Short mmCIF file of C-alpha atoms and ligand atoms in Angstrom, two decimals:
data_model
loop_
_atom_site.label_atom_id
_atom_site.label_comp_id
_atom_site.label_asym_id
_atom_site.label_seq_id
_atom_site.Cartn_x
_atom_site.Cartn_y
_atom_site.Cartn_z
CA UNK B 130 138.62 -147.42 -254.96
CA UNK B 131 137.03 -144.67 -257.13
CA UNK B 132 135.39 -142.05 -254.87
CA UNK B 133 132.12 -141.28 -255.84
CA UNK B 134 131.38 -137.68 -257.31
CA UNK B 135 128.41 -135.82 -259.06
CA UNK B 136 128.63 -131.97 -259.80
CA UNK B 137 126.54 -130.98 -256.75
CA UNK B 138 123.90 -128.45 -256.74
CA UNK B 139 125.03 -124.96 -256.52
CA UNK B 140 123.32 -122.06 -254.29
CA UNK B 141 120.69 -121.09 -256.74
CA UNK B 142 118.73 -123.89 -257.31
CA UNK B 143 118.96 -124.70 -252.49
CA UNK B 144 117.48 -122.98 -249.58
CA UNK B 145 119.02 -124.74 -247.02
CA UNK B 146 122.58 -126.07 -246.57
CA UNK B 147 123.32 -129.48 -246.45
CA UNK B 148 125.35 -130.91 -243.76
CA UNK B 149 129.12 -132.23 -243.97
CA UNK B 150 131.32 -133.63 -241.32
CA UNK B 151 134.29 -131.91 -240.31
CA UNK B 152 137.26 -134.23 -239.29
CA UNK B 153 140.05 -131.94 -237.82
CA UNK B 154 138.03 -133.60 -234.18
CA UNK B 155 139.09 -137.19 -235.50
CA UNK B 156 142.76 -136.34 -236.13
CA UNK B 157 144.28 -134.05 -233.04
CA UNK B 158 143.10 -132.40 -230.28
CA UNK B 159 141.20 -129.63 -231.33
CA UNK B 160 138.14 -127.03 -230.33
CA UNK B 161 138.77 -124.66 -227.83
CA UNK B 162 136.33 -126.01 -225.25
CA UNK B 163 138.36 -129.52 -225.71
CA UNK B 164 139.11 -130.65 -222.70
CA UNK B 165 139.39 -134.12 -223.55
CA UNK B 166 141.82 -134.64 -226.26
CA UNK B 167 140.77 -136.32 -229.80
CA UNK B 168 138.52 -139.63 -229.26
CA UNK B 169 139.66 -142.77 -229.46
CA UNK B 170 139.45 -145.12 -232.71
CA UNK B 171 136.62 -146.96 -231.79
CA UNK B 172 134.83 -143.42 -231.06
CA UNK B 173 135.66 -142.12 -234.04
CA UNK B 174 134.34 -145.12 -236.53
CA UNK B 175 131.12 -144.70 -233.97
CA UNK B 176 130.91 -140.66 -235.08
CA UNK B 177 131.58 -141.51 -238.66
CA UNK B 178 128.99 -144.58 -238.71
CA UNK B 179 126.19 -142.39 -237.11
CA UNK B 180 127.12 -139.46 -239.22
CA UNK B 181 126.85 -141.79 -242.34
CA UNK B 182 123.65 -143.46 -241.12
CA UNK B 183 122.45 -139.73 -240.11
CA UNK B 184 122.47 -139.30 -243.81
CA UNK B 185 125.81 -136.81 -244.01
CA UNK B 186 127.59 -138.23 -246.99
CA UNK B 187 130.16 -135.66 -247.29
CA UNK B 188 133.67 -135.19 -245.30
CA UNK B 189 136.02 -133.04 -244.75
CA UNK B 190 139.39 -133.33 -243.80
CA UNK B 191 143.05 -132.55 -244.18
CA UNK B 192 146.70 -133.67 -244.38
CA UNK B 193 146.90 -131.24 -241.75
CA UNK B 194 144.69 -132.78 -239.71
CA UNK B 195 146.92 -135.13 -237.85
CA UNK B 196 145.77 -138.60 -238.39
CA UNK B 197 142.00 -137.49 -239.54
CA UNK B 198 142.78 -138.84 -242.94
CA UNK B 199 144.29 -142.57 -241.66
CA UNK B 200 141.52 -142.74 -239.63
CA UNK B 201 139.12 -141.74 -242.05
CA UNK B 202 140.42 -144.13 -244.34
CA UNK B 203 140.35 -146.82 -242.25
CA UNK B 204 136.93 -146.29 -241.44
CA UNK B 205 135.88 -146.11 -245.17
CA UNK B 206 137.95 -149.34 -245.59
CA UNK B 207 136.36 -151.07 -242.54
CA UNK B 208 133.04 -150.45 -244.02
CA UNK B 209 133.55 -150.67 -247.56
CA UNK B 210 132.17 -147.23 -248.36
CA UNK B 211 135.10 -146.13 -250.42
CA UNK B 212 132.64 -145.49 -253.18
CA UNK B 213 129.74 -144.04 -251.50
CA UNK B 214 131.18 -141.37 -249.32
CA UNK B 215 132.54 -138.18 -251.03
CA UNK B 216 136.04 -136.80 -249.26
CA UNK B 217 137.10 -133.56 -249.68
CA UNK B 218 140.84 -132.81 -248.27
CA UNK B 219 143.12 -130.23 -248.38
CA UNK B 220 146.81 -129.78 -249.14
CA UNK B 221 149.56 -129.38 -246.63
CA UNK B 222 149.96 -125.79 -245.41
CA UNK B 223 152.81 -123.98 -246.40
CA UNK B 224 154.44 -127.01 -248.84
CA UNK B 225 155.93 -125.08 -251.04
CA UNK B 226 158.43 -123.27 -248.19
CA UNK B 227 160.28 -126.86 -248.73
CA UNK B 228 160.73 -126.48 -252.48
CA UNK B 229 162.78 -123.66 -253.02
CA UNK B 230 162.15 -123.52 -256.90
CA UNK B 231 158.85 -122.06 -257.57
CA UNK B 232 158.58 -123.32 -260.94
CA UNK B 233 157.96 -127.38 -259.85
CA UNK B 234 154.44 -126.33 -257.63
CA UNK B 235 152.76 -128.25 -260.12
CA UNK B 236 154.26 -131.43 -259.32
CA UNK B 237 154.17 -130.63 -255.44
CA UNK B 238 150.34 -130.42 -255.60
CA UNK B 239 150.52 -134.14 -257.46
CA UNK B 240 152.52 -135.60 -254.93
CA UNK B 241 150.81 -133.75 -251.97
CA UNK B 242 147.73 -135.21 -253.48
CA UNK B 243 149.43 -138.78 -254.16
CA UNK B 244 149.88 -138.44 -249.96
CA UNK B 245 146.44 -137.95 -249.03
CA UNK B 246 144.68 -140.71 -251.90
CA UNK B 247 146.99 -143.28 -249.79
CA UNK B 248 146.00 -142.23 -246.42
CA UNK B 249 142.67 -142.30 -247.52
CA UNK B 250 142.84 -145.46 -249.72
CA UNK B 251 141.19 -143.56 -252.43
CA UNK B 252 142.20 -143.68 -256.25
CA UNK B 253 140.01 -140.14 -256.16
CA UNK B 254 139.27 -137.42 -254.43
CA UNK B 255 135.53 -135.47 -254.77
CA UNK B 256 137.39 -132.39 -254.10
CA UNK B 257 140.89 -131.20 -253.14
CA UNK B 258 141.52 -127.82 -251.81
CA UNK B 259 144.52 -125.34 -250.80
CA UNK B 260 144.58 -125.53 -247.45
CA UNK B 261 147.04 -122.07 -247.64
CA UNK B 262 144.59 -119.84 -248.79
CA UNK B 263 147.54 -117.17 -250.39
CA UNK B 264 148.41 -120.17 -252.59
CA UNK B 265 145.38 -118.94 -254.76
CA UNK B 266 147.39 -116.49 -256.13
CA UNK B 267 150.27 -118.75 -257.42
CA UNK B 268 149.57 -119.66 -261.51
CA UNK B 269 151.50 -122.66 -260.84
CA UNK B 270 150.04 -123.99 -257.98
CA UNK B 271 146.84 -123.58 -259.23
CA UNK B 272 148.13 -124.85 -262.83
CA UNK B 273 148.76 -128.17 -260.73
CA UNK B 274 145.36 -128.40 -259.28
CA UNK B 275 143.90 -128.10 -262.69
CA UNK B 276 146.72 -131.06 -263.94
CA UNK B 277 145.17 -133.21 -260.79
CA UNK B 278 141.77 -132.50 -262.40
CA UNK B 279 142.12 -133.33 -266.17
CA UNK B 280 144.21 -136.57 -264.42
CA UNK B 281 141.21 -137.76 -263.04
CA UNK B 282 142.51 -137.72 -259.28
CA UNK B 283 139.71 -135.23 -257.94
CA UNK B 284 136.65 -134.13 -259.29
CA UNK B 285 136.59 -130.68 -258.20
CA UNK B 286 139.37 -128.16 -257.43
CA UNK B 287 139.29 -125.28 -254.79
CA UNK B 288 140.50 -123.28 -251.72
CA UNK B 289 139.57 -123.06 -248.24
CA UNK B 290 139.47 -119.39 -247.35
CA UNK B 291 139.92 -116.61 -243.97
CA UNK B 292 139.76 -113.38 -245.93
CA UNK B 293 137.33 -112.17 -248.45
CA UNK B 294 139.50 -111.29 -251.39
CA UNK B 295 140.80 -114.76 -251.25
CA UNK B 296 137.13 -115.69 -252.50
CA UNK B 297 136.26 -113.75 -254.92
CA UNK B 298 139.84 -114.65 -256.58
CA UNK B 299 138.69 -118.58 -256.29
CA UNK B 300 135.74 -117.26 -257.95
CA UNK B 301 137.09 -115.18 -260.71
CA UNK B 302 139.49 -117.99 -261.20
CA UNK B 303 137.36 -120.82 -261.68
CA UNK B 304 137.37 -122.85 -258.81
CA UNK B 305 134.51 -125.20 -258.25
CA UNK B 306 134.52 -125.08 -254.37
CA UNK B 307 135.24 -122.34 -252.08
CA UNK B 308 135.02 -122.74 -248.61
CA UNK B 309 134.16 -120.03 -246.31
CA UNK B 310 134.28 -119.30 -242.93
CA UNK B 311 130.39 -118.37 -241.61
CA UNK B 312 128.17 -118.67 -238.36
CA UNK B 313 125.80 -115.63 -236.47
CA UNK B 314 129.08 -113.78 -235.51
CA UNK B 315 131.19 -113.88 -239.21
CA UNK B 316 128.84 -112.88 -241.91
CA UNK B 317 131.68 -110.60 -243.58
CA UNK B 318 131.10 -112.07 -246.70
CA UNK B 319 127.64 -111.39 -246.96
CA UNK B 320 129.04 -107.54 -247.49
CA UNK B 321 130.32 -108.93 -251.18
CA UNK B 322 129.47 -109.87 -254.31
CA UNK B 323 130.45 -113.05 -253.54
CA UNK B 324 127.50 -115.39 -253.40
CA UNK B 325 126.14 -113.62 -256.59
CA UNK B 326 129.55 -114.51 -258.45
CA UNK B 327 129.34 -117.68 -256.91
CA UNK B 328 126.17 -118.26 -258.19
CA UNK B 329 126.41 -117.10 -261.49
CA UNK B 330 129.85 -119.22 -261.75
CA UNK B 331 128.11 -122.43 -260.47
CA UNK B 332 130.66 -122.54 -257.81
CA UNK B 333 129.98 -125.24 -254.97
CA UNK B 334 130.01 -123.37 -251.34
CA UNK B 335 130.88 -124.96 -247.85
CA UNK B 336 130.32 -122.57 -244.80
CA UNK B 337 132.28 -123.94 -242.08
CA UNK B 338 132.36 -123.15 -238.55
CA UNK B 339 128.99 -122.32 -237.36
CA UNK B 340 129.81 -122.76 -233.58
CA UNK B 341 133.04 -120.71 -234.42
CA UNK B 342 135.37 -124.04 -233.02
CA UNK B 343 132.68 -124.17 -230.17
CA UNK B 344 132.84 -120.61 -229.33
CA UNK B 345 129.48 -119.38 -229.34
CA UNK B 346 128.20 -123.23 -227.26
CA UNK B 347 131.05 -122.14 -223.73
CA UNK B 348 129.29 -121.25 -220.95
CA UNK B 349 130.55 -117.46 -220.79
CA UNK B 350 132.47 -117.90 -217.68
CA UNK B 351 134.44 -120.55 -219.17
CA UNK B 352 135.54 -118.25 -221.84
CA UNK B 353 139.15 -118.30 -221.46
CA UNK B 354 140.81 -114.66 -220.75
CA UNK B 355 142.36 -114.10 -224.24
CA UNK B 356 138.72 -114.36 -225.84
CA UNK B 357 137.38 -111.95 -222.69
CA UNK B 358 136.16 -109.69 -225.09
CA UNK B 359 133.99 -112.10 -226.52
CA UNK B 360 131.80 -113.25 -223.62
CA UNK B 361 129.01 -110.73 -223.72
CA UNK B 362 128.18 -111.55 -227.72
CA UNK B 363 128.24 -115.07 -226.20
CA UNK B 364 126.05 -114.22 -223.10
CA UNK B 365 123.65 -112.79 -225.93
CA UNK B 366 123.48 -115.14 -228.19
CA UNK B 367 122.58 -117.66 -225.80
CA UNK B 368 120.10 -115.67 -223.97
CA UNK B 369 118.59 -115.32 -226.92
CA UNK B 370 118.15 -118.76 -228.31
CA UNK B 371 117.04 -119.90 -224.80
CA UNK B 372 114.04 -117.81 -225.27
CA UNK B 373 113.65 -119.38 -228.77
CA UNK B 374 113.85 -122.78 -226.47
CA UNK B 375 116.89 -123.48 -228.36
CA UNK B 376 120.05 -124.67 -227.75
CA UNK B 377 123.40 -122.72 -228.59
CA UNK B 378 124.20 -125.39 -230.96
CA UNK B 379 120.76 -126.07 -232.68
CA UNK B 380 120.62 -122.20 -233.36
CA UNK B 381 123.75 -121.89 -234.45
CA UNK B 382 123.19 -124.64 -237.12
CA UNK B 383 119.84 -123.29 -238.04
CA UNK B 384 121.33 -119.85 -238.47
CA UNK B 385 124.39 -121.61 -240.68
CA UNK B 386 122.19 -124.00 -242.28
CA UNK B 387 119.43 -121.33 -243.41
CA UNK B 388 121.06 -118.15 -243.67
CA UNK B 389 124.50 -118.71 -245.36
CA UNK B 390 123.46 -119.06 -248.66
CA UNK B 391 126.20 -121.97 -248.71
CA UNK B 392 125.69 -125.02 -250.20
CA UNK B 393 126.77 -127.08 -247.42
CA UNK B 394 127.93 -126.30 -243.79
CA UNK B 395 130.98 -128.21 -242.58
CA UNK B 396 130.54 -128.57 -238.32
CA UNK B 397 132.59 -130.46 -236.08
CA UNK B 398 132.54 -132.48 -233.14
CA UNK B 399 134.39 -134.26 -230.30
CA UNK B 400 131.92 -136.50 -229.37
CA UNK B 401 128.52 -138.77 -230.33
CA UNK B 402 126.47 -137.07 -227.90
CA UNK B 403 127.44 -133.89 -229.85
CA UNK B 404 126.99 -134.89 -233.51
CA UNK B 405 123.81 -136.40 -232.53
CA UNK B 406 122.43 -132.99 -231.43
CA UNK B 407 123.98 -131.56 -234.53
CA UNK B 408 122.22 -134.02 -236.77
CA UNK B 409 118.67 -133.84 -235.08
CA UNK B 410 118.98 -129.88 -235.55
CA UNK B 411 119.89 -130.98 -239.06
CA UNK B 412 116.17 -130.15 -240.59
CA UNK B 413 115.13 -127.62 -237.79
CA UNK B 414 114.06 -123.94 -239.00
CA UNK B 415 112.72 -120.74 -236.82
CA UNK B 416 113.02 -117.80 -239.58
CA UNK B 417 112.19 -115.21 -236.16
CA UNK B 418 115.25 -116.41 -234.47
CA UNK B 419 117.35 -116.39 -237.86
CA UNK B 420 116.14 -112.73 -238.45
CA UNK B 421 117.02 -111.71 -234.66
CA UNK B 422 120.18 -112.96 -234.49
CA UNK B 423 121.03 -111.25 -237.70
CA UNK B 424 119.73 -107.90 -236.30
CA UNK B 425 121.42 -108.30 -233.10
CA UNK B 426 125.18 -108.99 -234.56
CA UNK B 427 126.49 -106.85 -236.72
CA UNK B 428 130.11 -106.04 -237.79
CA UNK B 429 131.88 -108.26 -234.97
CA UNK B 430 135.40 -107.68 -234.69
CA UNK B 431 137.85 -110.01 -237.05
CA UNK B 432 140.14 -110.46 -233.52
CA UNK B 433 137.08 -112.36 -233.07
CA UNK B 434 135.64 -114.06 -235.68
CA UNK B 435 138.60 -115.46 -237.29
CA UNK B 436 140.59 -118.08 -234.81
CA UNK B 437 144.08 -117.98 -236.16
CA UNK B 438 143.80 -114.28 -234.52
CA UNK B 439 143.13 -115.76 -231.04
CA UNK B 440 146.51 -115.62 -229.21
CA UNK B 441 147.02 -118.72 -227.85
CA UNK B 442 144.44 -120.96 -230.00
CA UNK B 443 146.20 -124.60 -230.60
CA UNK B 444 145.49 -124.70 -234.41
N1 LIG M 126 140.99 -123.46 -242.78
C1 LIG M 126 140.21 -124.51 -242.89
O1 LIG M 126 140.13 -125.12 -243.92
C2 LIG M 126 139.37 -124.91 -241.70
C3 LIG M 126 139.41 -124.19 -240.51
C4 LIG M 126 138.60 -124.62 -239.46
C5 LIG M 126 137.77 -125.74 -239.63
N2 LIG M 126 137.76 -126.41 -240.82
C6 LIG M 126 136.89 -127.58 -241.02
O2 LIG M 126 135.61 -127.29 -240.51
C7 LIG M 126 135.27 -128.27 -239.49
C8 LIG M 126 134.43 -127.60 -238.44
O3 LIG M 126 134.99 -126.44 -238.06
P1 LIG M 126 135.38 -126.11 -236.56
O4 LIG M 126 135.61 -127.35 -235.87
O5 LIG M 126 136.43 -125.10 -236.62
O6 LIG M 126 134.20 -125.42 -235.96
P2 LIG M 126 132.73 -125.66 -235.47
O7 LIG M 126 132.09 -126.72 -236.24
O8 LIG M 126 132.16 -124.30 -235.47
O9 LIG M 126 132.94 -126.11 -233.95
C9 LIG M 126 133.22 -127.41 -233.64
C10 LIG M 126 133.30 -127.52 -232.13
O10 LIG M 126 132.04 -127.17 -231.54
C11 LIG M 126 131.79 -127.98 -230.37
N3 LIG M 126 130.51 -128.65 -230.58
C12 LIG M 126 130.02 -129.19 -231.73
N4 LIG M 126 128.76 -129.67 -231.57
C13 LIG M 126 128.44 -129.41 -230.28
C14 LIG M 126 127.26 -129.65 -229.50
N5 LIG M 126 126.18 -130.24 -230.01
N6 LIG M 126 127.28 -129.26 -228.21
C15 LIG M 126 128.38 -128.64 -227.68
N7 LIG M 126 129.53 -128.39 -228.36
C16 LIG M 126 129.56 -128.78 -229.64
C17 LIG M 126 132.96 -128.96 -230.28
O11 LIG M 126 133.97 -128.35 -229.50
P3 LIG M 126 134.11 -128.49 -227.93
O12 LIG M 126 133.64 -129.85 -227.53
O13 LIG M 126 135.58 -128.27 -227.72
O14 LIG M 126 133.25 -127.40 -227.43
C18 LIG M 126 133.53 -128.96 -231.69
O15 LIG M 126 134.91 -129.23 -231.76
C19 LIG M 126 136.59 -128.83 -239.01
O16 LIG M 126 136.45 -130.15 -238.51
C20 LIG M 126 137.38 -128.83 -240.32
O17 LIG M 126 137.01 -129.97 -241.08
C21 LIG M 126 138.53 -126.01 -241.85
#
């Protein structure tokens, strides 16, 4: 089953982001408010129907994942929507510490690849991305990705990102989608050219984390003690958007949504009652609380704003 794929819009010509599901929630126990462990089958296919009927027609997922991509293959099976929902994935982490000789990366990324179309039940992919950011810098690896391309197996090519320098070199390099880590707290690349390459390189955007995995939506005294240091931004942020008579997570997808520049924020969620929130803030805007936020969170630490530096995160 062909997946469906148009060269999407690129950051010039949109004010707002659109909104894509995130899938790591489907596949394993994630989120580090999660207290109760990935949902079932049934309420995953409920999630992806809602998101689908909600209008998202984007998802992302992962061989890393767990089983995010069966189940998100079953689902697309189930309802026949192989051709009219665009999947992005993302190669296994750290592959190529299995394949001692460097020189065959090309073929890893074409069998990594082959792995995820038949989880999926895909022929194609709209977009396949190195899930190992560093991998960026390997000519063969990304020589592969290109080879997966001109083969007709994905549409678009890319890399999901933690540091900065790892986008620009996507950029530079001619990768159609970059993903980024953004939301009120991790803005860092906002302090680089990179939108403005991005742009002028027609390179598609996804901003993903805007609740920073459900960071910024704890109640502060829930904030467990290796992320301590965190609570007061929290404490803020929320006291703020309650006087915007917000909630954590509407703000923090307005914020995402409108101030990113992205093309498309990827957001995640463990349950219906959640994504339904998440999709009614969906076309919400307050530019006051946008421009407060923005003034009152500046330079946060990277021990906080990027996870795999939280001690004892499950990733
Ligand atoms: N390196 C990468 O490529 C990478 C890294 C991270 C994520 N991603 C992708 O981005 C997606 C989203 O990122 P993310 O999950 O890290 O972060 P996120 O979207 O910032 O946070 C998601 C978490 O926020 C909480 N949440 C969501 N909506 C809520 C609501 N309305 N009310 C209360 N809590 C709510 C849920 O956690 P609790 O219920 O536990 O609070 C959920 O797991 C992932 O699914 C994945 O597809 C990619």
């Amino acid at each position: 089953m062909k997946n469906p794929s148009k060269k999407m819009k690129n950051s010039n010509d949109m004010t707002e982001a659109t909104l894509v599901l995130g899938t790591a929630q489907l596949g394993m126990p994630y989120g580090l408010n999660n207290t109760r462990g990935m949902p079932s089958e049934d309420e995953a296919f409920a999630i992806l129907d809602v998101a689908h009927a909600g209008g998202i027609g984007v998802l992302d997922t992962a061989y890393a994942y767990g089983t995010a991509e069966d189940v998100v293959g079953k689902w697309l099976g189930s309802r026949k929507l192989g051709g009219k929902v665009r999947v992005i994935s993302k190669m296994k982490p750290h592959v190529l510490k299995d394949y001692p000789d460097g020189a065959r990366a090309a073929d890893i990324v074409r069998e990594e690849v082959a792995k995820s179309l038949q989880r999926l039940g895909l022929e194609s992919l709209d977009a396949y991305l190195l899930h190992s950011p560093h991998y960026i810098y390997i000519s063969h690896v990304v020589d592969g990705l290109r080879k997966i391309k001109e083969e007709g197996l994905v549409e678009n090519i890319g890399v999901s990102i933690y540091d900065e320098t790892e986008a620009l070199h996507a950029v530079e390099i001619g990768m159609d989608y970059v993903q980024i880590p953004y939301n009120v707290l991790d803005r860092r690349l906002h302090d680089t050219d990179f939108f403005k390459l991005a742009r002028k390189k027609k390179v598609t955007v996804f901003a993903r984390s805007p609740f920073l995995q459900g960071l910024l939506l704890m109640e502060p005294e829930r904030i467990p003690p290796h992320l301590s240091h965190a609570r007061s931004l929290v404490e803020r942020f929320q006291e703020i958007v309650a006087r915007h008579n917000l909630s954590p997570a509407e703000a923090a997808l307005i914020f995402a949504r409108t101030r990113s520049r992205a093309d498309y924020v990827v957001f995640g969620v463990e349950s219906l009652s959640q994504l339904e929130e998440d999709i009614r803030s969906g076309s919400m805007k307050d530019d006051a609380l946008a421009r407060e936020l923005e003034e009152n969170f500046q330079d946060t630490s990277r021990g906080i704003v990027n996870p795999s530096l939280w001690s004892k995160a499950k990733r």
